Structures are given as structure tokens and as C-alpha cells.
Coordinates of C-alpha atoms in Angstrom, one line a residue:
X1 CA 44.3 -95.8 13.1
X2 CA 46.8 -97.8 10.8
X3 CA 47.6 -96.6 7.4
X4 CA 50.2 -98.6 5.4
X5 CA 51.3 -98.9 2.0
X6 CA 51.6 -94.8 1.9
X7 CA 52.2 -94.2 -1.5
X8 CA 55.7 -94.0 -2.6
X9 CA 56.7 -94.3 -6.6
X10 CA 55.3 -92.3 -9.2
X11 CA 52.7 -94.3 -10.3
X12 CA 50.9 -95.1 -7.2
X13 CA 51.3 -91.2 -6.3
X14 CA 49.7 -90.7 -9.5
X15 CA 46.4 -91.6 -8.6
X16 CA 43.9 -93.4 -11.1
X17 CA 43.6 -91.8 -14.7
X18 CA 40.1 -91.5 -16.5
X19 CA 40.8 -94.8 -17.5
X20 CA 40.7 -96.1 -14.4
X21 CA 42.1 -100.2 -13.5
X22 CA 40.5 -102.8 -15.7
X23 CA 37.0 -103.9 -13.8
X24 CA 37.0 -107.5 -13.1
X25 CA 35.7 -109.5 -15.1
X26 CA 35.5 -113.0 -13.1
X27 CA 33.3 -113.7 -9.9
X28 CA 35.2 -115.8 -7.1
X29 CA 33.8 -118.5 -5.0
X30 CA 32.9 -117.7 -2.0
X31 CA 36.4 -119.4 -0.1
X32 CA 38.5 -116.9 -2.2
X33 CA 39.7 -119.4 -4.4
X34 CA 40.9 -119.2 -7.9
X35 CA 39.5 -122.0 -10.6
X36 CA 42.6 -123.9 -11.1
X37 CA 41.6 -123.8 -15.0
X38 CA 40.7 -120.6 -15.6
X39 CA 42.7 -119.1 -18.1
X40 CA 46.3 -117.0 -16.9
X41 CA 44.8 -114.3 -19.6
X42 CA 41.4 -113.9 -17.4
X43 CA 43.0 -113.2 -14.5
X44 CA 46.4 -110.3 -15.8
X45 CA 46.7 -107.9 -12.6
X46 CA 45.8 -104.4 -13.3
X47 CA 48.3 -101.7 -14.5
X48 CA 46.8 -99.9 -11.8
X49 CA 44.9 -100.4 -8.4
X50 CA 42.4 -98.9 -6.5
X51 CA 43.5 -97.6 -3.6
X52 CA 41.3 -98.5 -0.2
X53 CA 40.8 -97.1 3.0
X54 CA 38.6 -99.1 5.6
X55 CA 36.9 -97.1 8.2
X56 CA 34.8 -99.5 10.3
X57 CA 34.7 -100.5 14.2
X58 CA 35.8 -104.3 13.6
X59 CA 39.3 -104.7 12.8
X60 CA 38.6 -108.4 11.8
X61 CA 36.5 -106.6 9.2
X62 CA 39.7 -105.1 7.7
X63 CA 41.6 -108.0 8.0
X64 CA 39.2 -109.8 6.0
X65 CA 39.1 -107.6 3.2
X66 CA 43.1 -107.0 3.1
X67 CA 43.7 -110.5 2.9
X68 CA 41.4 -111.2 -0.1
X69 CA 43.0 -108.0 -1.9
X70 CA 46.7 -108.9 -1.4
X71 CA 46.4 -112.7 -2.3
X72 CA 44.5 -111.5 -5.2
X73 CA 46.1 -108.5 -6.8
X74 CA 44.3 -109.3 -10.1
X75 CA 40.9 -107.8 -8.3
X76 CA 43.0 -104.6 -8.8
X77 CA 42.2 -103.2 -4.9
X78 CA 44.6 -102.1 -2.7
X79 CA 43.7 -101.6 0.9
X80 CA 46.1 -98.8 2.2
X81 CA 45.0 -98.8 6.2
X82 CA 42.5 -99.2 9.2
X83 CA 40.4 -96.1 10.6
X84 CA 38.2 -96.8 13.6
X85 CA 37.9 -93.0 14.2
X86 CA 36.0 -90.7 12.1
X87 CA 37.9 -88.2 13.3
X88 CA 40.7 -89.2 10.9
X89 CA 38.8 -90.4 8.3
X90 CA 39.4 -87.1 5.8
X91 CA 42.8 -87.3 6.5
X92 CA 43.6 -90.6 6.1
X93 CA 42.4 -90.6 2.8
X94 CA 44.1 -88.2 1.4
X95 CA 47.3 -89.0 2.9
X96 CA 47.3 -92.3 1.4
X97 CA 45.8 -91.1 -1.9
X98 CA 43.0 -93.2 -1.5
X99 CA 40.5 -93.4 -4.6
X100 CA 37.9 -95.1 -2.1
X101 CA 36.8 -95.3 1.2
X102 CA 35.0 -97.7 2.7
X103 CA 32.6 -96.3 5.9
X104 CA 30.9 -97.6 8.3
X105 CA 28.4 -94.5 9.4
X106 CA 28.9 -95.8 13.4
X107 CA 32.6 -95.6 13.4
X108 CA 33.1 -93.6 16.3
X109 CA 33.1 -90.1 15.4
X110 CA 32.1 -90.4 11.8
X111 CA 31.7 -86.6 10.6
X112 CA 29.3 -86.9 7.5
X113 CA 30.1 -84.2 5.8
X114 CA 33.0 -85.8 5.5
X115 CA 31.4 -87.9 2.2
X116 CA 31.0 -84.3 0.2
X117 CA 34.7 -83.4 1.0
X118 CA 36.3 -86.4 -0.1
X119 CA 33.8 -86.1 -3.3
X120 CA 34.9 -82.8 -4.2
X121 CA 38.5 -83.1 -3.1
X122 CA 40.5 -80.9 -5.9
X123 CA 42.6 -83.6 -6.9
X124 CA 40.7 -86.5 -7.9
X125 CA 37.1 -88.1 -6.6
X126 CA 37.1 -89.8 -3.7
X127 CA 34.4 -91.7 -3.4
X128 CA 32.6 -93.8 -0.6
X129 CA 30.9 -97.1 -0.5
X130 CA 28.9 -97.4 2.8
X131 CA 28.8 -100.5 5.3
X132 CA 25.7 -100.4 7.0
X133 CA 23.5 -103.1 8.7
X134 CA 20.9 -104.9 7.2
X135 CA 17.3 -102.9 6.9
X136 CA 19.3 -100.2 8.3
X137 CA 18.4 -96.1 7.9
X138 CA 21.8 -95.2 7.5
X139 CA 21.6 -96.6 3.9
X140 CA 19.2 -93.9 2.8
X141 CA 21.2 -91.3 4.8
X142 CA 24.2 -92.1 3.6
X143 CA 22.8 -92.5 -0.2
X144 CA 21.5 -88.6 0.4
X145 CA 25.3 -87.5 1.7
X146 CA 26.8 -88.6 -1.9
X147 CA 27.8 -92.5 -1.0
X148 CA 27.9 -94.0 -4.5
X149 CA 26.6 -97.4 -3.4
X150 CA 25.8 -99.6 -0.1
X151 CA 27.4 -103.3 1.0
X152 CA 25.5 -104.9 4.1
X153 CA 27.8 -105.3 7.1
X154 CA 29.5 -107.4 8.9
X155 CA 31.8 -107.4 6.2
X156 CA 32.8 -111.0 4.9
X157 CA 34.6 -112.7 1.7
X158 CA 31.5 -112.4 0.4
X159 CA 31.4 -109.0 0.9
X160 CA 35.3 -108.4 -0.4
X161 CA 33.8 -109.7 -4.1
X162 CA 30.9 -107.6 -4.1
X163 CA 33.4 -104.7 -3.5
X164 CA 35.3 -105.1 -6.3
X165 CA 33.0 -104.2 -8.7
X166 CA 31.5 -101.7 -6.5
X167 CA 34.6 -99.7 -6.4
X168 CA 35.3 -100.2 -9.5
X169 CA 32.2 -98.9 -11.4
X170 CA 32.1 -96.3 -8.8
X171 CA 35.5 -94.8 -9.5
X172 CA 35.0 -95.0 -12.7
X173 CA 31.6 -93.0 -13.4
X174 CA 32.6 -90.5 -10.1
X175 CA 35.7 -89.8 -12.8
X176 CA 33.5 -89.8 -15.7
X177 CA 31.4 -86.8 -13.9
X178 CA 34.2 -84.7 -12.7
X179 CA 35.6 -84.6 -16.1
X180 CA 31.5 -83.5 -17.4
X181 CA 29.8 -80.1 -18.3
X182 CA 27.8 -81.0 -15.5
X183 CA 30.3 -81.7 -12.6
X184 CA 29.5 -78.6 -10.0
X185 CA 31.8 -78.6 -6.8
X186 CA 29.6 -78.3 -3.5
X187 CA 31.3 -76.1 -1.2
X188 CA 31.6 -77.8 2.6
X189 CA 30.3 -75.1 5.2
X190 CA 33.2 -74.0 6.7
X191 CA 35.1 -73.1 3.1
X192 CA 31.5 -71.5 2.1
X193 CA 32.1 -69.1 5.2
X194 CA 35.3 -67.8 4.6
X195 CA 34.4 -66.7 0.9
X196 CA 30.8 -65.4 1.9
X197 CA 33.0 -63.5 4.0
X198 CA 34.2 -61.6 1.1
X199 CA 30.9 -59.7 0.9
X200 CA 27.3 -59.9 -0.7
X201 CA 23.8 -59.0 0.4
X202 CA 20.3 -60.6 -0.2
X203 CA 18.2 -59.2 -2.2
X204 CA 15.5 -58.9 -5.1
X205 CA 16.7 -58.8 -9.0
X206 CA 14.2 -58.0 -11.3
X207 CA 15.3 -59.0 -15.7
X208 CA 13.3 -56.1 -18.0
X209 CA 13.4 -54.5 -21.1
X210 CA 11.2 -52.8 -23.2
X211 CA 11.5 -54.4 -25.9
X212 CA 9.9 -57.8 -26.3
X213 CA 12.7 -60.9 -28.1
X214 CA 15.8 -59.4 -26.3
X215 CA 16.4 -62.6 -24.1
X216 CA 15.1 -61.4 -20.5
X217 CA 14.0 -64.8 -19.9
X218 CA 17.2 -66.6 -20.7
X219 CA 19.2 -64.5 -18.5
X220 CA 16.7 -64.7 -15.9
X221 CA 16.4 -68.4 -15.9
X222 CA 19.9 -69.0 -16.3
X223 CA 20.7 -65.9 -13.9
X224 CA 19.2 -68.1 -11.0
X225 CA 20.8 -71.1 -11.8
X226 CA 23.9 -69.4 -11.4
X227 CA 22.7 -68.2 -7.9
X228 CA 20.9 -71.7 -6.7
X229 CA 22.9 -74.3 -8.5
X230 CA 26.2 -73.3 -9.1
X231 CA 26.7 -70.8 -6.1
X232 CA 24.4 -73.3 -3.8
X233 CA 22.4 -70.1 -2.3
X234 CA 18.8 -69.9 -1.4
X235 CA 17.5 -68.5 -4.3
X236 CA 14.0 -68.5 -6.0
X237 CA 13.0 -67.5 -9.8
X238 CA 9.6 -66.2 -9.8
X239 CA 8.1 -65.3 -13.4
X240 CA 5.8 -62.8 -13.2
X241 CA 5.9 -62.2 -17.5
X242 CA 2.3 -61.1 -17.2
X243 CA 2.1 -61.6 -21.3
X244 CA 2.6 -65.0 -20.8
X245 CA 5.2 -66.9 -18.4
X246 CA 7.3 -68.8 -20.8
X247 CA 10.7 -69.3 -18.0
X248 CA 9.2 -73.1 -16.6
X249 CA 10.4 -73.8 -20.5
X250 CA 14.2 -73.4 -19.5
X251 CA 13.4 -76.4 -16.9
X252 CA 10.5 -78.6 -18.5
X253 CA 12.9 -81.9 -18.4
X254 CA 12.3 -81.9 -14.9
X255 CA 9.5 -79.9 -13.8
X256 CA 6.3 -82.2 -13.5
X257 CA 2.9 -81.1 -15.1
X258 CA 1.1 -81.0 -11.8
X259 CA 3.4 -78.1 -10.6
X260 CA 1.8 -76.1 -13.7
X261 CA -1.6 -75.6 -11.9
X262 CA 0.3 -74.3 -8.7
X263 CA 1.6 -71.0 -10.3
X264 CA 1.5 -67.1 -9.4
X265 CA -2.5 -67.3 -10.3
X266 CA -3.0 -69.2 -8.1
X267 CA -0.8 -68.0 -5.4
X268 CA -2.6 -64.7 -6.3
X269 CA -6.0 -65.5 -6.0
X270 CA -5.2 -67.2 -2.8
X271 CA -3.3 -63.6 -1.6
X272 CA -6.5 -61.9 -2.5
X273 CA -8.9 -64.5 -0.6
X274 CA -6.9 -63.9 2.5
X275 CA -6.9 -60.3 1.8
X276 CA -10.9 -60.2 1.9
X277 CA -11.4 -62.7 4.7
X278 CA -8.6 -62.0 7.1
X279 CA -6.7 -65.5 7.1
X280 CA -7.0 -66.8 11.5
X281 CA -4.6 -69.4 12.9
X282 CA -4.5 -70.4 16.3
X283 CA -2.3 -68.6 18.4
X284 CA -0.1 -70.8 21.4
X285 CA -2.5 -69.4 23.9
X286 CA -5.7 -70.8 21.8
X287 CA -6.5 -67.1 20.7
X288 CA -6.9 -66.4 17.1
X289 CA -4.2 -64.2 15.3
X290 CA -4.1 -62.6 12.0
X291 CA -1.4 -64.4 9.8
X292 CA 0.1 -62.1 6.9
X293 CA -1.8 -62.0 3.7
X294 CA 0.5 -64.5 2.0
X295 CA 2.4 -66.6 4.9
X296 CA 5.7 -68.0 4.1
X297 CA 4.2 -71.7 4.1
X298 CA 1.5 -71.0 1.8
X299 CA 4.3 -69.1 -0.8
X300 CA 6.5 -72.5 -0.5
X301 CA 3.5 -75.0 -1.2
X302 CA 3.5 -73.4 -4.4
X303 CA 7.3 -72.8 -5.2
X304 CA 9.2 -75.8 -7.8
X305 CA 12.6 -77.2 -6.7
X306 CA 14.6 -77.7 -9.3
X307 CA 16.5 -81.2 -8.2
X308 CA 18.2 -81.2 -5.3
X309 CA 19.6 -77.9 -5.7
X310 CA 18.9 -74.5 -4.0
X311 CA 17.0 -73.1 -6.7
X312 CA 13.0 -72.9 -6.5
X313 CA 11.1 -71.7 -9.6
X314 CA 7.5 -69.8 -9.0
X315 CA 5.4 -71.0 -12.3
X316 CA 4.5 -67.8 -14.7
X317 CA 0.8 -67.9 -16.4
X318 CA 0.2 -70.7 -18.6
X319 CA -2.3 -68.4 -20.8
X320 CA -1.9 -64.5 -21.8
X321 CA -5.2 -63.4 -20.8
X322 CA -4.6 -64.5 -17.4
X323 CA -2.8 -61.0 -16.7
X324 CA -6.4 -59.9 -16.8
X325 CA -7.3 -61.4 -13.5
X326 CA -8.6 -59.4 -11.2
X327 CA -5.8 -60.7 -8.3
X328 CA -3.0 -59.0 -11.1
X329 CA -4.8 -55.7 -12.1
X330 CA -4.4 -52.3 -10.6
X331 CA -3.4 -52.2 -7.0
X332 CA -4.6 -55.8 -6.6
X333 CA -1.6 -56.7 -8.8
X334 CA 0.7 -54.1 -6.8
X335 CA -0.7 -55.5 -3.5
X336 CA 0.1 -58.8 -4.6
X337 CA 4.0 -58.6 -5.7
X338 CA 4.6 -56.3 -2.2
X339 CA 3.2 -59.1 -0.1
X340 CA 4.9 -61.9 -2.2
X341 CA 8.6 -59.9 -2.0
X342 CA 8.0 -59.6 1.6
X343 CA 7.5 -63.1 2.0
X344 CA 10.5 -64.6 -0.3
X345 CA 12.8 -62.5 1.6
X346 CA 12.6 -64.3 4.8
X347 CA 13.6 -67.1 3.7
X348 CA 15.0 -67.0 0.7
X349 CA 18.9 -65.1 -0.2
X350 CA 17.8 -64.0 -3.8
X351 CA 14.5 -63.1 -5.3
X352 CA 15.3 -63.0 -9.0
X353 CA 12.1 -61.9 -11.2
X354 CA 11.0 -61.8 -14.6
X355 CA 8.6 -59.7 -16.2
X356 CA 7.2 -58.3 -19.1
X357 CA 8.2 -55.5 -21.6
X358 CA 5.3 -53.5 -21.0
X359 CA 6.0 -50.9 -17.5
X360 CA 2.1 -50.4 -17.9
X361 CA 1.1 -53.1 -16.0
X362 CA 0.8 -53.2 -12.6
X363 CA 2.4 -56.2 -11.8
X364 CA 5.5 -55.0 -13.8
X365 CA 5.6 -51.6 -12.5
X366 CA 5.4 -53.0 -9.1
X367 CA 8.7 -55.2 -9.5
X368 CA 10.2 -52.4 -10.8
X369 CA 9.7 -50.2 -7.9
X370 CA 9.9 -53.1 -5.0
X371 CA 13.5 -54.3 -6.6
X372 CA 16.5 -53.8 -5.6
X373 CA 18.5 -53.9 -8.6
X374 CA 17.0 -53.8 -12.1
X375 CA 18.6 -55.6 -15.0
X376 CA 17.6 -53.9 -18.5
X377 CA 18.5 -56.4 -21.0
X378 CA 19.2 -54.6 -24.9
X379 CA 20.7 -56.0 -28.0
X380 CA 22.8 -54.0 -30.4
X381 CA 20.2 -53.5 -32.5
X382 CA 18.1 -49.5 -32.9
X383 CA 15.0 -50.3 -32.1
X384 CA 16.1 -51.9 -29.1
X385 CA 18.0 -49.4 -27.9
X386 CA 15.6 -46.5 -28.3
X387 CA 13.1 -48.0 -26.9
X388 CA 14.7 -48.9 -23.8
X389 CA 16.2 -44.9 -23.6
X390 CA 12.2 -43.8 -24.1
X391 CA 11.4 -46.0 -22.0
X392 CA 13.6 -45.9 -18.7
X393 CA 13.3 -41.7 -19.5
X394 CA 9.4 -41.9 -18.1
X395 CA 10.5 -44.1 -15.6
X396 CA 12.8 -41.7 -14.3
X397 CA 11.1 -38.8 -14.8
X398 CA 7.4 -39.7 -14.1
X399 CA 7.5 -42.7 -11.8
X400 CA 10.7 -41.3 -9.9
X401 CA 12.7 -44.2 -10.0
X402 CA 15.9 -44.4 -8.4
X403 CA 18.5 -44.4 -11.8
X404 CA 21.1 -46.1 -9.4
X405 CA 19.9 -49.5 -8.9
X406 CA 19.4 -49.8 -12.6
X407 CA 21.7 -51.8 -14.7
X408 CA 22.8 -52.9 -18.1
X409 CA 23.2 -56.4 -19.9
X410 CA 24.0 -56.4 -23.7
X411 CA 22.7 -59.7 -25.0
X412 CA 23.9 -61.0 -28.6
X413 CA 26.2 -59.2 -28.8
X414 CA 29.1 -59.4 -32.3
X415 CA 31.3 -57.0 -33.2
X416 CA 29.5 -56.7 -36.9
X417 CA 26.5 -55.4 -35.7
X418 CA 27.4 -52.0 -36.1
X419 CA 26.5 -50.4 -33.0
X420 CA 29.7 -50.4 -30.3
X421 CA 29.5 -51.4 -27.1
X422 CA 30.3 -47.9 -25.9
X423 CA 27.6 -46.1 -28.4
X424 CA 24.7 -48.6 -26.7
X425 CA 25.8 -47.0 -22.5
X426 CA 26.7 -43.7 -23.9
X427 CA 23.1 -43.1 -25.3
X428 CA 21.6 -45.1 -22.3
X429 CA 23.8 -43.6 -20.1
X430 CA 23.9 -46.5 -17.9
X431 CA 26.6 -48.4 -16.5
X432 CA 27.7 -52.0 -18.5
X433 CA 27.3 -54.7 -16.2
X434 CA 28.0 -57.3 -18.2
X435 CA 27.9 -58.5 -22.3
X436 CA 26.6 -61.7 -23.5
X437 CA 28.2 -62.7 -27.1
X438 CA 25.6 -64.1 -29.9
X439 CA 25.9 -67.8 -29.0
X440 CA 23.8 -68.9 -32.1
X441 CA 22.5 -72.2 -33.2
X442 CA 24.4 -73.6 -30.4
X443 CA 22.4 -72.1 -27.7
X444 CA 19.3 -72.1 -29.4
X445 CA 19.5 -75.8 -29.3
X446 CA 20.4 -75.9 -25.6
X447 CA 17.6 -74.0 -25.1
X448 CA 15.4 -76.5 -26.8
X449 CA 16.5 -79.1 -24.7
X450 CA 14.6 -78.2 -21.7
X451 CA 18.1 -77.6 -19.6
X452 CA 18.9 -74.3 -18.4
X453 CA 22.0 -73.5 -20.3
X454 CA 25.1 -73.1 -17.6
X455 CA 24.3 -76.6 -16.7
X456 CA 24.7 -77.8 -20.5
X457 CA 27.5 -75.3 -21.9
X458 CA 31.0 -74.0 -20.6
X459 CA 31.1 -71.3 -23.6
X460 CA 31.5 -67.5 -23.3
X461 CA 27.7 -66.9 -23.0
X462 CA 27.6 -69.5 -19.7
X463 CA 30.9 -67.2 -18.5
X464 CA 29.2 -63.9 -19.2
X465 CA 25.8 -64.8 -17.0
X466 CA 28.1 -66.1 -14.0
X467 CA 29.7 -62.9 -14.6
X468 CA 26.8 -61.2 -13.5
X469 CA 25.7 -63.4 -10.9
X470 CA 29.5 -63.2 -9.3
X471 CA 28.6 -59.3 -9.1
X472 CA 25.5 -60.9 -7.0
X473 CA 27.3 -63.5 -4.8
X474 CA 31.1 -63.3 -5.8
X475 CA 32.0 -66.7 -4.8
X476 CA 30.0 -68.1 -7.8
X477 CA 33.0 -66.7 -10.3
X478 CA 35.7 -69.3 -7.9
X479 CA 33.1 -71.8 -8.2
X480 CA 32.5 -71.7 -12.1
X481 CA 36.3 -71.4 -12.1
X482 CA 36.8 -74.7 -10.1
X483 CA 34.4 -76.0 -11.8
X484 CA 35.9 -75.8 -14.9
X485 CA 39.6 -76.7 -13.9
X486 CA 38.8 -79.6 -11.5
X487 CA 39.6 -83.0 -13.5
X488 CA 40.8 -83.5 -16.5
X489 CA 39.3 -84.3 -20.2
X490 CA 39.0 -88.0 -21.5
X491 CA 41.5 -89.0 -23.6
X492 CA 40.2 -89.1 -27.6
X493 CA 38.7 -92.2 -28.8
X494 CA 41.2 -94.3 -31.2
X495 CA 41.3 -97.0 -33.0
X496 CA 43.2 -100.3 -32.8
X497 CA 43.2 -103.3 -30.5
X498 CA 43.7 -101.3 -27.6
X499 CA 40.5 -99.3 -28.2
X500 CA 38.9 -102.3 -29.2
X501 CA 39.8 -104.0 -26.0
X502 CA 38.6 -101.1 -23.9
X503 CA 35.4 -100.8 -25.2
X504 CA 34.7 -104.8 -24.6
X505 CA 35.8 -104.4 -21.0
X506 CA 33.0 -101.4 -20.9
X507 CA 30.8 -103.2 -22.9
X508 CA 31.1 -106.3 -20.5
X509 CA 31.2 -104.6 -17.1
X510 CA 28.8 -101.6 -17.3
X511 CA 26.6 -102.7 -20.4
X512 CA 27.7 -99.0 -21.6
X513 CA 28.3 -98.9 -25.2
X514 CA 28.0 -101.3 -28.2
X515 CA 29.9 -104.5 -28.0
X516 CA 33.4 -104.2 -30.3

């Protein structure tokens, strides 16, 4: 491995800003060439360039690229070395401050997880443009590990001009995201393990209260994103609202319509079919076996994924009268949500489950009993507050609930309503687990987006629900934390020249924008 041109004075060491170098805006022939009338002004090098690492097995591959970057400083790349061991490649890179990599996938040793690290390396982006052969699987692979784009090897001048803008744009928008609402850091394995280490356990969460327009569904919905997005975690949302499941509402910008008909009616009716007629497989030894009443394949074929995340989302009941099914009522409805817990917790690391106001109902009353934490959801409001104190005082009493595992959430909460933070758990007598601030118009309209909101919105409300999920999975608090630190705002828009000649550089090389 050769690495040259470490960096040395402030501005190289620097890195690129959110304004990254000015993209190029000329095309060379293909002998490397300059027009010998194109105009001086065209072709002003950079303030800053792109600094390049090349990982590939050909070190004529290198040599072609360095030589069309250093004749040609106006391209605004700068290669800083030669890795022909993946072993190194990480290193490399951040030794010389790269803001790209180039990688050939069948460099000897090529670690791929190596892509996500450089991506979420604290300091700046670091992305990667793949070299792959033509008609090659690696291109799909390595689009999948986080590679912004793809250039067909063997690397040639040809190649060297496709790069530049390649780099370029990529840089640029990986910038863009890091500085977003929506940038969330994946944690590589190893780091995962040493803060998983710090303690959590799987298990099922179930959102309730007694009182119906206190926000159980937006802190259940927004409770499992925490879990499956943010803290990357195996986590599925299952709405079991039987007055009318209203949670796929929080994700309908991305859920499709045909998932709709594959909700928890129809995983229920197919639960009590296999109850009835004893569901057979084929054993290894050509026997027949009983499978369980709802095996863990059957539960997934119904089960959303939202994106490419962690989170899955079980569909509620698109109508109210639904609950009236016989698969939901009496202990058909209780046999139901035992055999569908049983079933999410093997292979899932959090069940989190919203369900109605009414404790009546079977299908409630069984989540209540089968979780293991329960998350009553008030706002500072009297109606809301005695009817939650009636009604967790028959669930205590009557039902025989264990009052440990219960929990409280204040939601919309402002100082002005007149009831105290400390009035609401003295007369629940409950410990505080976490308070959610009235967010307003504000959240209302993320709501009515269709986005879940900790995906759209950094405010206190986003901070209080990782909150509780940290008391869940506590490396989601360092997460959320990175999250917000990593990167750093774009500058404000101004006016003048300058801006003017910005925005026709955007305008001309990533069509983004109206032209100035």
C-alpha cells in the first residue's frame, strides 16, 4: 500500500465543507486533452479538491487515474495513494483524509463492511464509488453495502472523466444527508456489541390508556421507530386497536395498499383454521408433525417492512366492526395474541403493541396480561386522569395485574394546563417514565405527512419518545445523540454574485434548483 500526499496544511486537513469543490463543468476528450480554445475562466482549479484513495489489484489502474488528476488539477481530484489490500483500506482513508474511495470489491481482502464505516465515519462522509466488471454481481452487492455509484473496470481515461463527476455529486449529496433530519448513523457490529453490552432485554411493550384521543398511537408508532430505525434492533409494531387500527397511517408514504389485506384478521383467521384442523408439515423422516398454531413463517408473510430498516409493522383492522370476528372475541381473541407473542419473540428483539382504550375486550385484556411492560399514556387533562386511576384500580384489583410492570407517559404536556406533573403520578401513583411536551401544529402536520415523526423532526417531542425507548435499548439515546451532532448545518442562503454563481453551478451540474 502507498499513500502520498498525506495531508499537511490547514486547508487540506480541513476536509471538504458543505460546499464542497466546484463540480466540473467541461467533458474531456478521451486522450486527456484540453481544447486549446476553451476559455481560461472554464477551466479555474477548485479552492478545494477531492481527496482520492484507489483500492484496486492493478497498479497501472492507479497510475492511470493519478496522472489524469495531477495534469489536470482543474477536475478538482486529488488522488492521495494505492491500496491493493483491503485490509488497509479503512485505515488508509482516514489517514489521508480521504473524502472518496475508490474499491475494487476483489482487492485482496476487501472487508465490506468496510463501505458503512467509512459512511458513518464521525468526521465527515466517506463515500465509495465501486470498480466492478462488466455485467458483474458485485454491482448490486456493492449498491446494497451503501456504494453511491458504480464505474466498469479496467479502469481507463475514460474511466478517470466519468469519475469526476461521480465523486463529485456523490460527495456532495452524502454531505447534503449527514447535515439532514433524516441522516441516522448505522452502528458497524463490533461498536453495536460493546454498547449492547451495557444492558437491555427483549421483550413485549404494550401503549394503553383508557381514555380514547390521548396519543397511544403516536407514541406507539413512533416508539418502534425509535427501536427499529434509529436503534437498528429487530423490532415489530403490531396494532391490535381493535376499535379500528389507525397506526399503518403514521407510515402510508411507503406502505403499499396490497399489504392492507394482509393484516391481524387475517393472520387471525388463519390462527384459528390451524387451531381447528391441526396444521401437518412433513417432518425430515417423511412423518407428519404438528407445527404450532401460528408458525413463525406464516406470522412474517404477513408482517410490513418499513424500508430497509429493522422495523416491521403488523396491519390493524381496516374497519371497526371487524373486532367482532369470531378469531378476536372471547378466548379466541385471547388464544390468538398468546400464540402470536409466542411467535414474534423468537425472532424478533421487541414486540411493541397498540391497542384500544377499552380493557373489555379480549384482545386488549390479553396484551395487557401477556406484556411485559405496559405504557399508560395520560394528558394533563381530568377526565384523562380519572379515568385512567378507575381504570388501572379494577385492573389491579380484579384482574390481578402485576402494578410493577406498569408505566407512565404524560403526552401534551404545558405548563399552563393546570394540572402538575407531580399532581398527575401522585394520584396515579405510578412512576413517570417519561413527558412528551404539546408539540402543536407542528407535529400535527408531520403526522399528516404520512412519516413517522423522529424521522421528520429533531424537537423535544422526537427527544422525549427516544427517551423512552433508550430506557428500552439504551444505546438508542448515543445514537439519537450522534445523530444529531454528526455534521454540520448548511450555511444560510445569500444573496449576491457569489450565491448567484453557486446556484448556476447546481443548477448546471445536478439539474437541482431553478436556474439564477
Amino acid at each position: 500500500m502507498s499513500l502520498r500526499n498525506a495531508p499537511g496544511d490547514a486547508s487540506t486537513r480541513a476536509g471538504v465543507p458543505l460546499s464542497p469543490a466546484r463540480p466540473p463543468v467541461l467533458v474531456l476528450p478521451r486522450n486527456g486533452d484540453l481544447p486549446h480554445n476553451a476559455p481560461s475562466t472554464v477551466y479555474a482549479a477548485p479552492e478545494h479538491s477531492l481527496r482520492v484513495l484507489i483500492a484496486t489489484q492493478e497498479f497501472n489502474e492507479f497510475r492511470i487515474l493519478d496522472r489524469m488528476y495531477t495534469e489536470h488539477p482543474e477536475l478538482g481530484l486529488k488522488t492521495i495513494g494505492w491500496c491493493d489490500n483491503g485490509v488497509n483500506l479503512y485505515q488508509a482513508a482516514i489517514d489521508g483524509d480521504a473524502d472518496a474511495v475508490i474499491v475494487d470489491p476483489e482487492t485482496r481482502s476487501f472487508q465490506y463492511e468496510d463501505v458503512q464505516r467509512l459512511w458513518i465515519y464521525p468526521k465527515k462522509p466517506i463515500v465509495t464509488i465501486a470498480a466492478v466488471p462488466p455485467h458483474s454481481g458485485l454491482a448490486n452487492t456493492m449498491k446494497q453495502l451503501g456504494a453511491v455509484d458504480l464505474v466498469t473496470r479496467p479502469l481507463t481515461e475514460r474511466s478517470a472523466h466519468e469519475l469526476v463527476a461521480k465523486c463529485h455529486v456523490g460527495v456532495q449529496e452524502a454531505l447534503r444527508y449527514r447535515a439532514s433530519v433524516g441522516y441516522i448513523p448505522q452502528i458497524d457490529s463490533r461498536t453495536a456489541q460493546v454498547i449492547a453490552a451495557r444492558g437491555w432485554q427483549q421483550g413485549v411493550m404494550v401503549v394503553w390508556g383508557p381514555k380514547g384521543g390521548v396519543g397511544k398511537t403516536l407514541v406507539a408508532c413512533n416508539l418502534a421507530v425509535a427501536l427499529g430505525v434509529i436503534g437498528n434492533r429487530r423490532t415489530v409494531l403490531v396494532d391490535a386497536n381493535m376499535a379500528g387500527g389507525n397506526d399503518h397511517h403514521h407510515f402510508y408514504q411507503s406502505i403499499p395498499q396490497t399489504q392492507l389485506g394482509r393484516n391481524i384478521s387475517a393472520l387471525a383467521d388463519r390462527a384459528m383454521l390451524n387451531s381447528r384442523y391441526g396444521p401437518i408439515q412433513p417432518s425430515a423422516t417423511g412423518m407428519l408433525g404438528q407445527r404450532p398454531i401460528l408458525p413463525a413463517d406464516e406470522v412474517d408473510a404477513h408482517l410490513f417492512r418499513y424500508g430497509e430498516s429493522q422495523l416491521k409493522l403488523l396491519v390493524g383492522i381496516p374497519r371497526q366492526h371487524m373486532g367482532g370476528y369470531e378469531c378476536f372475541i372471547e378466548e379466541n381473541g385471547r388464544a390468538f395474541f398468546r400464540e402470536l407473542v409466542a411467535s414474534l419473540r423468537q425472532f424478533e428483539d421487541f414486540v411493541i403493541v397498540d391497542i384500544g382504550q377499552d380493557a373489555n375486550v379480549p384482545m386488549h385484556l390479553a396484551a395487557l396480561e401477556f406484556a411485559d411492560y405496559v405504557y399508560v399514556v395520560v394528558t394533563p387533562d381530568r377526565s384523562s386522569i380519572l379515568a385512567t386511576k378507575e381504570a388501572l384500580d379494577t385492573l389491579f384489583k380484579h384482574v390481578k395485574l402485576a402494578r410493577s410492570k406498569f408505566r407512565l407517559i404524560i403526552n401534551r404536556y404545558h405548563e399552563s394546563s393546570g394540572i402538575s406533573r407531580a399532581e398527575i403520578v401522585k394520584a396515579l401513583d405510578m412512576p413517570e417514565i417519561a413527558t412528551i411536551p404539546d408539540g402543536g401544529p407542528a407535529v400535527s402536520n408531520i403526522v399528516n405527512s404520512g412519516k413517522p415523526l423522529i424521522v421528520e423532526h429533531r424537537g423535544q417531542v422526537a427527544d422525549s419518545i427516544i427517551s423512552i425507548a433508550s430506557t428500552i435499548y439504551p444505546p438508542t439515546r448515543d445514537i439519537w445523540t450522534s445523530r444529531g451532532k454528526l455534521g454540520k448545518k448548511p450555511p444560510k442562503k445569500g444573496g449576491g454574485a457569489l450565491h448567484s454563481l453557486t446556484a448556476g453551478v447546481r443548477w448546471l451540474v445536478l439539474g437541482e434548483g431553478n436556474k439564477p
